[in-house]
């Protein structure tokens, strides 16, 4: 069983920055095959280039409210340091997305960039991707509930209600994981975490 590690409390207390008001963190795992076929937005070759074979990648760790969207762009942010960017490229596929996530979401956490991205790594490392979603070679057709159940089965330390799916045009877009904001441990999702409303969705193959 994958053991859940807690972010040291002293790490959270060490930052002098004021956090915005929020209730929990939403770890957003983007399904790269879906993102890379969407017409809108620029496609960085680091994520969408030939032969990358990426499945789930970290989109972000978002401060979230139980009822409604979480805060964004809470204060001016200096660019994330190059050495930290190099570390985070093992989790977030592009340099631009790392910078964006720090400015948009990290600045609302009350943490420094170093501590915020440590929380991102801790959150991602706590989640095991089910085998069927690690590198599917063929398109899958599943219900949102089936995808969420697969994640809970692979992560029995999480409550079933800690996982949510989102979709675009009937294809899997993201799996969202709800985490306590103090210790980065599993918790139930609030209504604001969203949910795919399609009866079934396609999971595009990894290429």
Short mmCIF file of C-alpha atoms in Angstrom, two decimals:
data_model
loop_
_atom_site.label_atom_id
_atom_site.label_comp_id
_atom_site.label_asym_id
_atom_site.label_seq_id
_atom_site.Cartn_x
_atom_site.Cartn_y
_atom_site.Cartn_z
CA UNK A 1 0.00 0.00 0.00
CA UNK A 2 1.25 3.46 -0.81
CA UNK A 3 1.84 5.28 2.45
CA UNK A 4 0.57 8.82 2.81
CA UNK A 5 3.24 11.19 4.06
CA UNK A 6 2.31 14.42 5.76
CA UNK A 7 3.81 17.77 4.86
CA UNK A 8 5.73 18.82 7.99
CA UNK A 9 3.68 21.28 9.98
CA UNK A 10 6.75 23.46 10.50
CA UNK A 11 6.98 23.89 6.73
CA UNK A 12 3.53 25.41 6.72
CA UNK A 13 4.24 27.60 9.71
CA UNK A 14 7.58 28.84 8.40
CA UNK A 15 6.15 31.03 5.66
CA UNK A 16 5.42 34.66 6.61
CA UNK A 17 3.08 35.03 3.63
CA UNK A 18 -0.64 35.39 4.25
CA UNK A 19 -2.78 32.72 2.65
CA UNK A 20 -5.98 33.62 0.87
CA UNK A 21 -9.21 32.18 2.21
CA UNK A 22 -9.74 28.62 0.97
CA UNK A 23 -10.92 25.26 2.34
CA UNK A 24 -8.89 22.54 0.64
CA UNK A 25 -6.49 21.75 -2.18
CA UNK A 26 -7.52 20.31 -5.52
CA UNK A 27 -4.75 18.30 -7.16
CA UNK A 28 -5.58 18.43 -10.86
CA UNK A 29 -4.19 15.62 -13.01
CA UNK A 30 -4.58 16.45 -16.68
CA UNK A 31 -4.91 13.68 -19.27
CA UNK A 32 -2.25 14.80 -21.77
CA UNK A 33 -3.68 12.93 -24.81
CA UNK A 34 -6.88 14.98 -24.50
CA UNK A 35 -5.10 18.31 -24.01
CA UNK A 36 -2.81 17.70 -26.97
CA UNK A 37 -5.67 17.15 -29.46
CA UNK A 38 -7.63 20.24 -28.42
CA UNK A 39 -7.60 22.99 -31.05
CA UNK A 40 -7.30 25.88 -28.58
CA UNK A 41 -4.15 26.84 -26.74
CA UNK A 42 -0.50 26.44 -27.60
CA UNK A 43 0.93 22.92 -27.47
CA UNK A 44 4.43 22.75 -26.06
CA UNK A 45 6.46 19.92 -27.66
CA UNK A 46 7.66 19.02 -24.17
CA UNK A 47 4.13 17.74 -23.53
CA UNK A 48 2.67 17.12 -26.96
CA UNK A 49 5.70 16.32 -29.11
CA UNK A 50 5.91 13.02 -31.03
CA UNK A 51 6.73 10.04 -28.86
CA UNK A 52 6.28 11.80 -25.51
CA UNK A 53 3.81 9.10 -24.39
CA UNK A 54 2.49 11.15 -21.48
CA UNK A 55 -0.68 10.13 -19.70
CA UNK A 56 -1.63 11.92 -16.48
CA UNK A 57 0.48 14.99 -15.72
CA UNK A 58 0.13 17.51 -12.92
CA UNK A 59 -1.82 20.54 -14.05
CA UNK A 60 -1.76 22.14 -10.64
CA UNK A 61 -2.50 22.16 -6.93
CA UNK A 62 -5.31 24.65 -6.54
CA UNK A 63 -6.56 26.32 -3.36
CA UNK A 64 -10.29 25.65 -3.49
CA UNK A 65 -13.37 26.73 -1.58
CA UNK A 66 -16.07 24.27 -0.58
CA UNK A 67 -18.65 26.42 -2.36
CA UNK A 68 -17.28 28.11 -5.43
CA UNK A 69 -13.96 28.61 -7.16
CA UNK A 70 -10.84 29.20 -5.17
CA UNK A 71 -8.77 32.40 -5.11
CA UNK A 72 -6.39 33.18 -7.95
CA UNK A 73 -3.53 35.62 -8.61
CA UNK A 74 -3.33 36.71 -5.00
CA UNK A 75 -0.10 38.71 -5.14
CA UNK A 76 2.74 39.62 -7.50
CA UNK A 77 5.13 36.71 -8.01
CA UNK A 78 8.77 36.52 -8.97
CA UNK A 79 9.63 33.86 -11.58
CA UNK A 80 10.19 30.37 -10.20
CA UNK A 81 13.93 29.73 -9.86
CA UNK A 82 15.55 27.66 -12.60
CA UNK A 83 16.67 24.85 -10.26
CA UNK A 84 13.15 24.49 -8.89
CA UNK A 85 11.73 24.48 -12.43
CA UNK A 86 14.08 21.61 -13.33
CA UNK A 87 12.82 19.62 -10.35
CA UNK A 88 9.18 20.31 -11.18
CA UNK A 89 9.54 19.21 -14.81
CA UNK A 90 9.35 15.68 -13.41
CA UNK A 91 5.75 16.50 -12.41
CA UNK A 92 4.51 19.40 -14.54
CA UNK A 93 5.46 18.94 -18.20
CA UNK A 94 6.32 22.48 -19.31
CA UNK A 95 8.21 25.46 -17.93
CA UNK A 96 5.41 27.81 -18.90
CA UNK A 97 2.83 25.83 -16.92
CA UNK A 98 5.07 25.78 -13.84
CA UNK A 99 5.33 29.57 -13.92
CA UNK A 100 1.60 29.93 -14.58
CA UNK A 101 0.60 27.68 -11.71
CA UNK A 102 2.79 29.54 -9.25
CA UNK A 103 1.41 32.93 -10.28
CA UNK A 104 -2.22 31.85 -10.53
CA UNK A 105 -2.59 29.39 -7.67
CA UNK A 106 0.61 29.16 -5.65
CA UNK A 107 0.51 32.81 -4.63
CA UNK A 108 -2.78 32.12 -2.83
CA UNK A 109 -1.43 29.25 -0.72
CA UNK A 110 0.47 31.34 1.83
CA UNK A 111 3.60 29.29 1.02
CA UNK A 112 6.86 30.26 -0.61
CA UNK A 113 7.49 28.88 -4.09
CA UNK A 114 9.81 26.24 -2.62
CA UNK A 115 7.22 25.08 -0.09
CA UNK A 116 4.31 25.28 -2.52
CA UNK A 117 6.03 23.05 -5.05
CA UNK A 118 7.09 20.70 -2.25
CA UNK A 119 3.36 20.39 -1.50
CA UNK A 120 2.68 19.72 -5.20
CA UNK A 121 5.23 16.90 -5.20
CA UNK A 122 3.89 15.45 -1.96
CA UNK A 123 0.34 15.55 -3.30
CA UNK A 124 1.24 13.87 -6.59
CA UNK A 125 3.45 11.25 -4.97
CA UNK A 126 0.57 10.26 -2.71
CA UNK A 127 -1.63 9.21 -5.66
CA UNK A 128 -1.11 5.93 -7.49
CA UNK A 129 -2.32 5.86 -11.10
CA UNK A 130 -4.42 2.73 -11.77
CA UNK A 131 -2.68 0.29 -14.15
CA UNK A 132 -5.30 0.68 -16.86
CA UNK A 133 -4.55 4.41 -17.11
CA UNK A 134 -0.76 4.27 -17.11
CA UNK A 135 -0.30 3.86 -20.87
CA UNK A 136 -3.44 2.64 -22.66
CA UNK A 137 -2.71 1.87 -26.31
CA UNK A 138 -6.40 1.81 -27.30
CA UNK A 139 -9.28 4.19 -26.69
CA UNK A 140 -11.29 3.27 -23.59
CA UNK A 141 -14.97 4.05 -22.99
CA UNK A 142 -15.90 4.34 -19.32
CA UNK A 143 -18.35 6.08 -17.02
CA UNK A 144 -17.11 8.84 -14.74
CA UNK A 145 -18.00 6.65 -11.77
CA UNK A 146 -15.89 3.78 -13.13
CA UNK A 147 -12.83 6.02 -13.48
CA UNK A 148 -13.27 7.40 -9.98
CA UNK A 149 -13.75 3.88 -8.60
CA UNK A 150 -10.56 2.71 -10.31
CA UNK A 151 -8.61 5.50 -8.64
CA UNK A 152 -10.09 4.72 -5.26
CA UNK A 153 -9.29 1.02 -5.66
CA UNK A 154 -5.68 1.88 -6.48
CA UNK A 155 -5.57 4.26 -3.50
CA UNK A 156 -7.50 2.56 -0.70
CA UNK A 157 -6.29 5.13 1.84
CA UNK A 158 -8.43 7.72 0.02
CA UNK A 159 -12.20 7.99 0.53
CA UNK A 160 -14.20 7.21 -2.59
CA UNK A 161 -15.45 10.78 -2.65
CA UNK A 162 -11.90 12.19 -2.88
CA UNK A 163 -11.86 11.76 -6.68
CA UNK A 164 -13.71 13.66 -9.40
CA UNK A 165 -13.51 13.59 -13.20
CA UNK A 166 -13.88 16.37 -15.73
CA UNK A 167 -14.45 15.96 -19.45
CA UNK A 168 -14.44 17.92 -22.70
CA UNK A 169 -16.70 16.89 -25.56
CA UNK A 170 -17.18 13.42 -24.10
CA UNK A 171 -13.47 12.71 -23.53
CA UNK A 172 -11.58 12.51 -20.25
CA UNK A 173 -9.92 15.84 -19.46
CA UNK A 174 -8.82 15.56 -15.82
CA UNK A 175 -8.98 13.56 -12.64
CA UNK A 176 -9.20 15.84 -9.61
CA UNK A 177 -8.10 14.77 -6.15
CA UNK A 178 -9.22 16.54 -2.98
CA UNK A 179 -6.71 17.05 -0.18
CA UNK A 180 -6.66 18.66 3.25
CA UNK A 181 -4.88 22.00 3.05
CA UNK A 182 -2.91 21.61 6.28
CA UNK A 183 -1.41 18.14 5.93
CA UNK A 184 -1.99 17.30 2.23
CA UNK A 185 -3.98 14.21 3.23
CA UNK A 186 -7.13 12.82 1.53
CA UNK A 187 -10.53 14.33 2.14
CA UNK A 188 -13.98 14.38 0.58
CA UNK A 189 -14.43 16.69 -2.39
CA UNK A 190 -16.73 19.67 -2.14
CA UNK A 191 -19.30 20.50 -4.79
CA UNK A 192 -16.86 23.02 -6.22
CA UNK A 193 -14.57 20.21 -7.39
CA UNK A 194 -16.95 19.66 -10.32
CA UNK A 195 -17.93 16.44 -12.06
CA UNK A 196 -18.20 15.17 -15.62
CA UNK A 197 -21.90 14.99 -16.52
CA UNK A 198 -21.53 12.67 -19.52
CA UNK A 199 -22.96 9.18 -19.14
CA UNK A 200 -19.72 7.78 -20.57
CA UNK A 201 -16.49 9.30 -21.76
CA UNK A 202 -13.63 8.29 -24.02
CA UNK A 203 -10.13 7.96 -22.63
CA UNK A 204 -7.81 8.72 -25.53
CA UNK A 205 -4.79 6.44 -25.98
CA UNK A 206 -1.28 7.47 -25.02
CA UNK A 207 0.91 8.12 -28.06
#
